[in-house]
Amino acid sequence: AQTVTQSQPEMSVQEAETVTLSCTYDTSESDYYLFWYKQPPSRQMILVIRQEAYKQQNATENRFSVNFQKAAKSFSLKISDSQLGDAAMYFCAYRSARGAQKLVFGQGTRLTINP
Amino acid sequence: EAGVTQSPTHLIKTRGQQATLRCSPISGHTSVYWYQQALGLGLQFLLWYDEGEERNRGNFPPRFSGRQFPNYSSELNVNALELEDSALYLCASSLAGQGAGMVKAFFGQGTRLTVV
């Protein structure tokens, strides 16, 4: 079974600075997808960025980028120019490319932005 | 376009009772997923429905069940409620089928179930 681990329960960063959230996963599959979701106090999960495992190029979405290291099974999220609105719980998630299409989530990292 | 809607927003039940949670997916989405988010924990996969059938089930006891209706909306039923069932229950919908793994799953805002 696949597992996702986020080793940082909490992180904080000064507004306008850069922060990196860590995520590692365990799988025996070679084809899969990885996601970062944001959960603000409103509770709704919002997709931040996604990565296809067969693509070597790291995904980027404006201020958000990932460092995908397939051999190391690592998928970190970098947030540049942090904004107050970035404060939320961030979840890393894994989804198999075949079979069950459920998302497997990590425990989450609570990100605080200091003004 | 309406997003994923869940009802009720909050639900308070007594231990031993049954709870019914509802989810309406985004129009055009045939897959509905249910997740449990207990306090301080990540999301745990509960159930996946697609085209009216249960496709996959997480590691939860049989008293967690559900169904998907012809209009693709879904119900999650929790029987014989226990205190540890208190959690946020999130529903997500997406397109399904081959190649859907990369497709964005849209989440609702959840139902906060409290068992007293």
mmCIF file with all atom_site columns, N, CA and C in Angstrom, chain B residues 52-115:
data_model
loop_
_atom_site.group_PDB
_atom_site.id
_atom_site.type_symbol
_atom_site.label_atom_id
_atom_site.label_alt_id
_atom_site.label_comp_id
_atom_site.label_asym_id
_atom_site.label_entity_id
_atom_site.label_seq_id
_atom_site.pdbx_PDB_ins_code
_atom_site.Cartn_x
_atom_site.Cartn_y
_atom_site.Cartn_z
_atom_site.occupancy
_atom_site.B_iso_or_equiv
_atom_site.pdbx_formal_charge
_atom_site.auth_seq_id
_atom_site.auth_comp_id
_atom_site.auth_asym_id
_atom_site.auth_atom_id
_atom_site.pdbx_PDB_model_num
ATOM 1   N N  . GLY B 1 52  ? -22.529 4.854  -10.276 1.00 0.00 ? 52  GLY B N  1
ATOM 2   C CA . GLY B 1 52  ? -23.509 4.190  -9.422  1.00 0.00 ? 52  GLY B CA 1
ATOM 3   C C  . GLY B 1 52  ? -23.005 2.983  -8.651  1.00 0.00 ? 52  GLY B C  1
ATOM 4   N N  . GLU B 1 53  ? -21.736 2.640  -8.839  1.00 0.00 ? 53  GLU B N  1
ATOM 5   C CA . GLU B 1 53  ? -21.209 1.454  -8.167  1.00 0.00 ? 53  GLU B CA 1
ATOM 6   C C  . GLU B 1 53  ? -20.051 1.810  -7.239  1.00 0.00 ? 53  GLU B C  1
ATOM 7   N N  . GLU B 1 54  ? -19.937 1.043  -6.183  1.00 0.00 ? 54  GLU B N  1
ATOM 8   C CA . GLU B 1 54  ? -18.799 1.198  -5.276  1.00 0.00 ? 54  GLU B CA 1
ATOM 9   C C  . GLU B 1 54  ? -17.581 0.572  -5.941  1.00 0.00 ? 54  GLU B C  1
ATOM 10  N N  . ARG B 1 55  ? -16.550 1.389  -6.135  1.00 0.00 ? 55  ARG B N  1
ATOM 11  C CA . ARG B 1 55  ? -15.357 0.928  -6.845  1.00 0.00 ? 55  ARG B CA 1
ATOM 12  C C  . ARG B 1 55  ? -14.224 0.558  -5.903  1.00 0.00 ? 55  ARG B C  1
ATOM 13  N N  . ASN B 1 56  ? -14.192 1.201  -4.778  1.00 0.00 ? 56  ASN B N  1
ATOM 14  C CA . ASN B 1 56  ? -13.093 0.933  -3.852  1.00 0.00 ? 56  ASN B CA 1
ATOM 15  C C  . ASN B 1 56  ? -13.499 1.387  -2.463  1.00 0.00 ? 56  ASN B C  1
ATOM 16  N N  . ARG B 1 57  ? -12.926 0.751  -1.484  1.00 0.00 ? 57  ARG B N  1
ATOM 17  C CA . ARG B 1 57  ? -13.280 1.034  -0.112  1.00 0.00 ? 57  ARG B CA 1
ATOM 18  C C  . ARG B 1 57  ? -12.021 1.114  0.731   1.00 0.00 ? 57  ARG B C  1
ATOM 19  N N  . GLY B 1 58  ? -11.985 2.070  1.636   1.00 0.00 ? 58  GLY B N  1
ATOM 20  C CA . GLY B 1 58  ? -10.857 2.198  2.539   1.00 0.00 ? 58  GLY B CA 1
ATOM 21  C C  . GLY B 1 58  ? -10.983 1.251  3.719   1.00 0.00 ? 58  GLY B C  1
ATOM 22  N N  . ASN B 1 59  ? -10.047 1.352  4.623   1.00 0.00 ? 59  ASN B N  1
ATOM 23  C CA . ASN B 1 59  ? -9.996  0.450  5.770   1.00 0.00 ? 59  ASN B CA 1
ATOM 24  C C  . ASN B 1 59  ? -10.920 0.940  6.883   1.00 0.00 ? 59  ASN B C  1
ATOM 25  N N  . PHE B 1 60  ? -12.197 0.856  6.655   1.00 0.00 ? 60  PHE B N  1
ATOM 26  C CA . PHE B 1 60  ? -13.211 1.264  7.612   1.00 0.00 ? 60  PHE B CA 1
ATOM 27  C C  . PHE B 1 60  ? -14.192 0.120  7.818   1.00 0.00 ? 60  PHE B C  1
ATOM 28  N N  . PRO B 1 61  ? -14.816 0.056  9.003   1.00 0.00 ? 61  PRO B N  1
ATOM 29  C CA . PRO B 1 61  ? -15.756 -1.042 9.268   1.00 0.00 ? 61  PRO B CA 1
ATOM 30  C C  . PRO B 1 61  ? -17.003 -0.933 8.395   1.00 0.00 ? 61  PRO B C  1
ATOM 31  N N  . PRO B 1 62  ? -17.739 -2.047 8.283   1.00 0.00 ? 62  PRO B N  1
ATOM 32  C CA . PRO B 1 62  ? -18.930 -2.085 7.407   1.00 0.00 ? 62  PRO B CA 1
ATOM 33  C C  . PRO B 1 62  ? -20.022 -1.111 7.802   1.00 0.00 ? 62  PRO B C  1
ATOM 34  N N  . ARG B 1 63  ? -19.983 -0.591 9.021   1.00 0.00 ? 63  ARG B N  1
ATOM 35  C CA . ARG B 1 63  ? -21.039 0.351  9.401   1.00 0.00 ? 63  ARG B CA 1
ATOM 36  C C  . ARG B 1 63  ? -20.894 1.691  8.658   1.00 0.00 ? 63  ARG B C  1
ATOM 37  N N  . PHE B 1 64  ? -19.785 1.848  7.960   1.00 0.00 ? 64  PHE B N  1
ATOM 38  C CA . PHE B 1 64  ? -19.640 2.968  7.031   1.00 0.00 ? 64  PHE B CA 1
ATOM 39  C C  . PHE B 1 64  ? -20.069 2.454  5.655   1.00 0.00 ? 64  PHE B C  1
ATOM 40  N N  . SER B 1 65  ? -21.109 3.028  5.119   1.00 0.00 ? 65  SER B N  1
ATOM 41  C CA . SER B 1 65  ? -21.586 2.583  3.816   1.00 0.00 ? 65  SER B CA 1
ATOM 42  C C  . SER B 1 65  ? -22.132 3.782  3.065   1.00 0.00 ? 65  SER B C  1
ATOM 43  N N  . GLY B 1 66  ? -22.483 3.549  1.832   1.00 0.00 ? 66  GLY B N  1
ATOM 44  C CA . GLY B 1 66  ? -23.022 4.652  1.062   1.00 0.00 ? 66  GLY B CA 1
ATOM 45  C C  . GLY B 1 66  ? -23.629 4.163  -0.219  1.00 0.00 ? 66  GLY B C  1
ATOM 46  N N  . ARG B 1 67  ? -23.984 5.115  -1.040  1.00 0.00 ? 67  ARG B N  1
ATOM 47  C CA . ARG B 1 67  ? -24.494 4.775  -2.353  1.00 0.00 ? 67  ARG B CA 1
ATOM 48  C C  . ARG B 1 67  ? -24.383 5.991  -3.254  1.00 0.00 ? 67  ARG B C  1
ATOM 49  N N  . GLN B 1 68  ? -24.506 5.722  -4.545  1.00 0.00 ? 68  GLN B N  1
ATOM 50  C CA . GLN B 1 68  ? -24.505 6.804  -5.516  1.00 0.00 ? 68  GLN B CA 1
ATOM 51  C C  . GLN B 1 68  ? -25.769 6.680  -6.340  1.00 0.00 ? 68  GLN B C  1
ATOM 52  N N  . PHE B 1 69  ? -26.437 7.776  -6.525  1.00 0.00 ? 69  PHE B N  1
ATOM 53  C CA . PHE B 1 69  ? -27.710 7.802  -7.217  1.00 0.00 ? 69  PHE B CA 1
ATOM 54  C C  . PHE B 1 69  ? -27.519 8.017  -8.717  1.00 0.00 ? 69  PHE B C  1
ATOM 55  N N  . PRO B 1 70  ? -28.585 7.791  -9.497  1.00 0.00 ? 70  PRO B N  1
ATOM 56  C CA . PRO B 1 70  ? -28.456 7.972  -10.961 1.00 0.00 ? 70  PRO B CA 1
ATOM 57  C C  . PRO B 1 70  ? -27.987 9.355  -11.382 1.00 0.00 ? 70  PRO B C  1
ATOM 58  N N  . ASN B 1 71  ? -28.250 10.359 -10.566 1.00 0.00 ? 71  ASN B N  1
ATOM 59  C CA . ASN B 1 71  ? -27.785 11.710 -10.926 1.00 0.00 ? 71  ASN B CA 1
ATOM 60  C C  . ASN B 1 71  ? -26.366 11.962 -10.402 1.00 0.00 ? 71  ASN B C  1
ATOM 61  N N  . TYR B 1 72  ? -25.711 10.910 -9.918  1.00 0.00 ? 72  TYR B N  1
ATOM 62  C CA . TYR B 1 72  ? -24.322 10.903 -9.440  1.00 0.00 ? 72  TYR B CA 1
ATOM 63  C C  . TYR B 1 72  ? -24.132 11.529 -8.058  1.00 0.00 ? 72  TYR B C  1
ATOM 64  N N  . SER B 1 73  ? -25.193 12.021 -7.454  1.00 0.00 ? 73  SER B N  1
ATOM 65  C CA . SER B 1 73  ? -25.050 12.467 -6.077  1.00 0.00 ? 73  SER B CA 1
ATOM 66  C C  . SER B 1 73  ? -24.835 11.235 -5.200  1.00 0.00 ? 73  SER B C  1
ATOM 67  N N  . SER B 1 74  ? -24.410 11.481 -3.991  1.00 0.00 ? 74  SER B N  1
ATOM 68  C CA . SER B 1 74  ? -24.027 10.350 -3.151  1.00 0.00 ? 74  SER B CA 1
ATOM 69  C C  . SER B 1 74  ? -24.421 10.593 -1.705  1.00 0.00 ? 74  SER B C  1
ATOM 70  N N  . GLU B 1 75  ? -24.638 9.509  -1.015  1.00 0.00 ? 75  GLU B N  1
ATOM 71  C CA . GLU B 1 75  ? -24.893 9.518  0.428   1.00 0.00 ? 75  GLU B CA 1
ATOM 72  C C  . GLU B 1 75  ? -23.852 8.678  1.133   1.00 0.00 ? 75  GLU B C  1
ATOM 73  N N  . LEU B 1 76  ? -23.429 9.160  2.283   1.00 0.00 ? 76  LEU B N  1
ATOM 74  C CA . LEU B 1 76  ? -22.592 8.372  3.170   1.00 0.00 ? 76  LEU B CA 1
ATOM 75  C C  . LEU B 1 76  ? -23.395 8.111  4.432   1.00 0.00 ? 76  LEU B C  1
ATOM 76  N N  . ASN B 1 77  ? -23.538 6.854  4.786   1.00 0.00 ? 77  ASN B N  1
ATOM 77  C CA . ASN B 1 77  ? -24.256 6.472  5.995   1.00 0.00 ? 77  ASN B CA 1
ATOM 78  C C  . ASN B 1 77  ? -23.291 5.884  7.013   1.00 0.00 ? 77  ASN B C  1
ATOM 79  N N  . VAL B 1 78  ? -23.425 6.334  8.217   1.00 0.00 ? 78  VAL B N  1
ATOM 80  C CA . VAL B 1 78  ? -22.616 5.785  9.306   1.00 0.00 ? 78  VAL B CA 1
ATOM 81  C C  . VAL B 1 78  ? -23.578 5.262  10.369  1.00 0.00 ? 78  VAL B C  1
ATOM 82  N N  . ASN B 1 79  ? -23.585 3.966  10.552  1.00 0.00 ? 79  ASN B N  1
ATOM 83  C CA . ASN B 1 79  ? -24.474 3.336  11.521  1.00 0.00 ? 79  ASN B CA 1
ATOM 84  C C  . ASN B 1 79  ? -23.773 3.145  12.861  1.00 0.00 ? 79  ASN B C  1
ATOM 85  N N  . ALA B 1 80  ? -24.586 2.968  13.893  1.00 0.00 ? 80  ALA B N  1
ATOM 86  C CA . ALA B 1 80  ? -24.056 2.675  15.234  1.00 0.00 ? 80  ALA B CA 1
ATOM 87  C C  . ALA B 1 80  ? -22.894 3.595  15.569  1.00 0.00 ? 80  ALA B C  1
ATOM 88  N N  . LEU B 1 81  ? -23.173 4.894  15.532  1.00 0.00 ? 81  LEU B N  1
ATOM 89  C CA . LEU B 1 81  ? -22.122 5.892  15.704  1.00 0.00 ? 81  LEU B CA 1
ATOM 90  C C  . LEU B 1 81  ? -21.332 5.698  17.000  1.00 0.00 ? 81  LEU B C  1
ATOM 91  N N  . GLU B 1 82  ? -20.034 5.905  16.862  1.00 0.00 ? 82  GLU B N  1
ATOM 92  C CA . GLU B 1 82  ? -19.130 5.859  18.011  1.00 0.00 ? 82  GLU B CA 1
ATOM 93  C C  . GLU B 1 82  ? -18.481 7.233  18.164  1.00 0.00 ? 82  GLU B C  1
ATOM 94  N N  . LEU B 1 83  ? -18.008 7.495  19.367  1.00 0.00 ? 83  LEU B N  1
ATOM 95  C CA . LEU B 1 83  ? -17.427 8.809  19.644  1.00 0.00 ? 83  LEU B CA 1
ATOM 96  C C  . LEU B 1 83  ? -16.294 9.130  18.680  1.00 0.00 ? 83  LEU B C  1
ATOM 97  N N  . GLU B 1 84  ? -15.508 8.107  18.330  1.00 0.00 ? 84  GLU B N  1
ATOM 98  C CA . GLU B 1 84  ? -14.352 8.355  17.451  1.00 0.00 ? 84  GLU B CA 1
ATOM 99  C C  . GLU B 1 84  ? -14.736 8.603  15.995  1.00 0.00 ? 84  GLU B C  1
ATOM 100 N N  . ASP B 1 85  ? -16.036 8.518  15.695  1.00 0.00 ? 85  ASP B N  1
ATOM 101 C CA . ASP B 1 85  ? -16.489 8.872  14.344  1.00 0.00 ? 85  ASP B CA 1
ATOM 102 C C  . ASP B 1 85  ? -16.585 10.381 14.171  1.00 0.00 ? 85  ASP B C  1
ATOM 103 N N  . SER B 1 86  ? -16.434 11.116 15.244  1.00 0.00 ? 86  SER B N  1
ATOM 104 C CA . SER B 1 86  ? -16.460 12.572 15.158  1.00 0.00 ? 86  SER B CA 1
ATOM 105 C C  . SER B 1 86  ? -15.308 13.039 14.272  1.00 0.00 ? 86  SER B C  1
ATOM 106 N N  . ALA B 1 87  ? -15.656 13.756 13.219  1.00 0.00 ? 87  ALA B N  1
ATOM 107 C CA . ALA B 1 87  ? -14.650 14.158 12.242  1.00 0.00 ? 87  ALA B CA 1
ATOM 108 C C  . ALA B 1 87  ? -15.287 15.056 11.210  1.00 0.00 ? 87  ALA B C  1
ATOM 109 N N  . LEU B 1 88  ? -14.443 15.599 10.340  1.00 0.00 ? 88  LEU B N  1
ATOM 110 C CA . LEU B 1 88  ? -14.910 16.302 9.156   1.00 0.00 ? 88  LEU B CA 1
ATOM 111 C C  . LEU B 1 88  ? -14.958 15.283 8.023   1.00 0.00 ? 88  LEU B C  1
ATOM 112 N N  . TYR B 1 89  ? -16.092 15.191 7.375   1.00 0.00 ? 89  TYR B N  1
ATOM 113 C CA . TYR B 1 89  ? -16.232 14.263 6.266   1.00 0.00 ? 89  TYR B CA 1
ATOM 114 C C  . TYR B 1 89  ? -16.260 15.080 4.976   1.00 0.00 ? 89  TYR B C  1
ATOM 115 N N  . LEU B 1 90  ? -15.299 14.813 4.137   1.00 0.00 ? 90  LEU B N  1
ATOM 116 C CA . LEU B 1 90  ? -15.151 15.550 2.889   1.00 0.00 ? 90  LEU B CA 1
ATOM 117 C C  . LEU B 1 90  ? -15.534 14.677 1.706   1.00 0.00 ? 90  LEU B C  1
ATOM 118 N N  . CYS B 1 91  ? -16.226 15.294 0.786   1.00 0.00 ? 91  CYS B N  1
ATOM 119 C CA . CYS B 1 91  ? -16.608 14.641 -0.456  1.00 0.00 ? 91  CYS B CA 1
ATOM 120 C C  . CYS B 1 91  ? -15.842 15.320 -1.588  1.00 0.00 ? 91  CYS B C  1
ATOM 121 N N  . ALA B 1 92  ? -15.427 14.536 -2.548  1.00 0.00 ? 92  ALA B N  1
ATOM 122 C CA . ALA B 1 92  ? -14.754 15.086 -3.725  1.00 0.00 ? 92  ALA B CA 1
ATOM 123 C C  . ALA B 1 92  ? -15.356 14.444 -4.963  1.00 0.00 ? 92  ALA B C  1
ATOM 124 N N  . SER B 1 93  ? -15.316 15.172 -6.073  1.00 0.00 ? 93  SER B N  1
ATOM 125 C CA . SER B 1 93  ? -15.783 14.596 -7.322  1.00 0.00 ? 93  SER B CA 1
ATOM 126 C C  . SER B 1 93  ? -14.764 14.848 -8.417  1.00 0.00 ? 93  SER B C  1
ATOM 127 N N  . SER B 1 94  ? -14.775 13.980 -9.397  1.00 0.00 ? 94  SER B N  1
ATOM 128 C CA . SER B 1 94  ? -13.877 14.147 -10.538 1.00 0.00 ? 94  SER B CA 1
ATOM 129 C C  . SER B 1 94  ? -14.429 13.369 -11.713 1.00 0.00 ? 94  SER B C  1
ATOM 130 N N  . LEU B 1 95  ? -13.829 13.624 -12.852 1.00 0.00 ? 95  LEU B N  1
ATOM 131 C CA . LEU B 1 95  ? -14.070 12.756 -13.984 1.00 0.00 ? 95  LEU B CA 1
ATOM 132 C C  . LEU B 1 95  ? -13.411 11.425 -13.669 1.00 0.00 ? 95  LEU B C  1
ATOM 133 N N  . ALA B 1 96  ? -13.808 10.396 -14.359 1.00 0.00 ? 96  ALA B N  1
ATOM 134 C CA . ALA B 1 96  ? -13.237 9.079  -14.085 1.00 0.00 ? 96  ALA B CA 1
ATOM 135 C C  . ALA B 1 96  ? -12.834 8.424  -15.390 1.00 0.00 ? 96  ALA B C  1
ATOM 136 N N  . GLY B 1 97  ? -12.336 7.219  -15.256 1.00 0.00 ? 97  GLY B N  1
ATOM 137 C CA . GLY B 1 97  ? -11.956 6.479  -16.433 1.00 0.00 ? 97  GLY B CA 1
ATOM 138 C C  . GLY B 1 97  ? -10.475 6.555  -16.709 1.00 0.00 ? 97  GLY B C  1
ATOM 139 N N  . GLN B 1 98  ? -10.097 5.998  -17.820 1.00 0.00 ? 98  GLN B N  1
ATOM 140 C CA . GLN B 1 98  ? -8.698  5.944  -18.200 1.00 0.00 ? 98  GLN B CA 1
ATOM 141 C C  . GLN B 1 98  ? -8.091  7.330  -18.267 1.00 0.00 ? 98  GLN B C  1
ATOM 142 N N  . GLY B 1 99  ? -6.949  7.471  -17.620 1.00 0.00 ? 99  GLY B N  1
ATOM 143 C CA . GLY B 1 99  ? -6.273  8.760  -17.674 1.00 0.00 ? 99  GLY B CA 1
ATOM 144 C C  . GLY B 1 99  ? -6.813  9.782  -16.716 1.00 0.00 ? 99  GLY B C  1
ATOM 145 N N  . ALA B 1 100 ? -7.712  9.359  -15.864 1.00 0.00 ? 100 ALA B N  1
ATOM 146 C CA . ALA B 1 100 ? -8.313  10.335 -14.963 1.00 0.00 ? 100 ALA B CA 1
ATOM 147 C C  . ALA B 1 100 ? -7.459  10.598 -13.743 1.00 0.00 ? 100 ALA B C  1
ATOM 148 N N  . GLY B 1 101 ? -6.386  9.853  -13.591 1.00 0.00 ? 101 GLY B N  1
ATOM 149 C CA . GLY B 1 101 ? -5.576  10.017 -12.398 1.00 0.00 ? 101 GLY B CA 1
ATOM 150 C C  . GLY B 1 101 ? -5.029  11.407 -12.218 1.00 0.00 ? 101 GLY B C  1
ATOM 151 N N  . MET B 1 102 ? -4.765  12.082 -13.321 1.00 0.00 ? 102 MET B N  1
ATOM 152 C CA . MET B 1 102 ? -4.181  13.417 -13.250 1.00 0.00 ? 102 MET B CA 1
ATOM 153 C C  . MET B 1 102 ? -5.268  14.479 -13.118 1.00 0.00 ? 102 MET B C  1
ATOM 154 N N  . VAL B 1 103 ? -6.488  14.041 -13.345 1.00 0.00 ? 103 VAL B N  1
ATOM 155 C CA . VAL B 1 103 ? -7.577  15.003 -13.355 1.00 0.00 ? 103 VAL B CA 1
ATOM 156 C C  . VAL B 1 103 ? -7.812  15.561 -11.967 1.00 0.00 ? 103 VAL B C  1
ATOM 157 N N  . LYS B 1 104 ? -8.107  16.816 -11.941 1.00 0.00 ? 104 LYS B N  1
ATOM 158 C CA . LYS B 1 104 ? -8.331  17.507 -10.683 1.00 0.00 ? 104 LYS B CA 1
ATOM 159 C C  . LYS B 1 104 ? -9.557  16.963 -9.980  1.00 0.00 ? 104 LYS B C  1
ATOM 160 N N  . ALA B 1 105 ? -9.407  16.691 -8.707  1.00 0.00 ? 105 ALA B N  1
ATOM 161 C CA . ALA B 1 105 ? -10.544 16.326 -7.868  1.00 0.00 ? 105 ALA B CA 1
ATOM 162 C C  . ALA B 1 105 ? -10.978 17.578 -7.122  1.00 0.00 ? 105 ALA B C  1
ATOM 163 N N  . PHE B 1 106 ? -12.238 17.899 -7.205  1.00 0.00 ? 106 PHE B N  1
ATOM 164 C CA . PHE B 1 106 ? -12.796 19.064 -6.532  1.00 0.00 ? 106 PHE B CA 1
ATOM 165 C C  . PHE B 1 106 ? -13.453 18.621 -5.231  1.00 0.00 ? 106 PHE B C  1
ATOM 166 N N  . PHE B 1 107 ? -13.167 19.365 -4.187  1.00 0.00 ? 107 PHE B N  1
ATOM 167 C CA . PHE B 1 107 ? -13.684 19.010 -2.864  1.00 0.00 ? 107 PHE B CA 1
ATOM 168 C C  . PHE B 1 107 ? -14.806 19.942 -2.442  1.00 0.00 ? 107 PHE B C  1
ATOM 169 N N  . GLY B 1 108 ? -15.717 19.390 -1.661  1.00 0.00 ? 108 GLY B N  1
ATOM 170 C CA . GLY B 1 108 ? -16.711 20.202 -0.992  1.00 0.00 ? 108 GLY B CA 1
ATOM 171 C C  . GLY B 1 108 ? -16.143 20.755 0.305   1.00 0.00 ? 108 GLY B C  1
ATOM 172 N N  . GLN B 1 109 ? -16.963 21.477 1.024   1.00 0.00 ? 109 GLN B N  1
ATOM 173 C CA . GLN B 1 109 ? -16.503 22.100 2.266   1.00 0.00 ? 109 GLN B CA 1
ATOM 174 C C  . GLN B 1 109 ? -16.701 21.214 3.485   1.00 0.00 ? 109 GLN B C  1
ATOM 175 N N  . GLY B 1 110 ? -17.279 20.055 3.266   1.00 0.00 ? 110 GLY B N  1
ATOM 176 C CA . GLY B 1 110 ? -17.323 19.074 4.326   1.00 0.00 ? 110 GLY B CA 1
ATOM 177 C C  . GLY B 1 110 ? -18.541 19.153 5.227   1.00 0.00 ? 110 GLY B C  1
ATOM 178 N N  . THR B 1 111 ? -18.775 18.067 5.909   1.00 0.00 ? 111 THR B N  1
ATOM 179 C CA . THR B 1 111 ? -19.774 17.980 6.972   1.00 0.00 ? 111 THR B CA 1
ATOM 180 C C  . THR B 1 111 ? -19.038 17.670 8.266   1.00 0.00 ? 111 THR B C  1
ATOM 181 N N  . ARG B 1 112 ? -19.231 18.532 9.245   1.00 0.00 ? 112 ARG B N  1
ATOM 182 C CA . ARG B 1 112 ? -18.605 18.303 10.549  1.00 0.00 ? 112 ARG B CA 1
ATOM 183 C C  . ARG B 1 112 ? -19.561 17.461 11.381  1.00 0.00 ? 112 ARG B C  1
ATOM 184 N N  . LEU B 1 113 ? -19.203 16.203 11.599  1.00 0.00 ? 113 LEU B N  1
ATOM 185 C CA . LEU B 1 113 ? -20.031 15.299 12.402  1.00 0.00 ? 113 LEU B CA 1
ATOM 186 C C  . LEU B 1 113 ? -19.477 15.231 13.816  1.00 0.00 ? 113 LEU B C  1
ATOM 187 N N  . THR B 1 114 ? -20.341 15.488 14.758  1.00 0.00 ? 114 THR B N  1
ATOM 188 C CA . THR B 1 114 ? -19.966 15.387 16.164  1.00 0.00 ? 114 THR B CA 1
ATOM 189 C C  . THR B 1 114 ? -20.835 14.333 16.818  1.00 0.00 ? 114 THR B C  1
ATOM 190 N N  . VAL B 1 115 ? -20.211 13.362 17.440  1.00 0.00 ? 115 VAL B N  1
ATOM 191 C CA . VAL B 1 115 ? -20.924 12.298 18.135  1.00 0.00 ? 115 VAL B CA 1
ATOM 192 C C  . VAL B 1 115 ? -20.739 12.511 19.637  1.00 0.00 ? 115 VAL B C  1
#
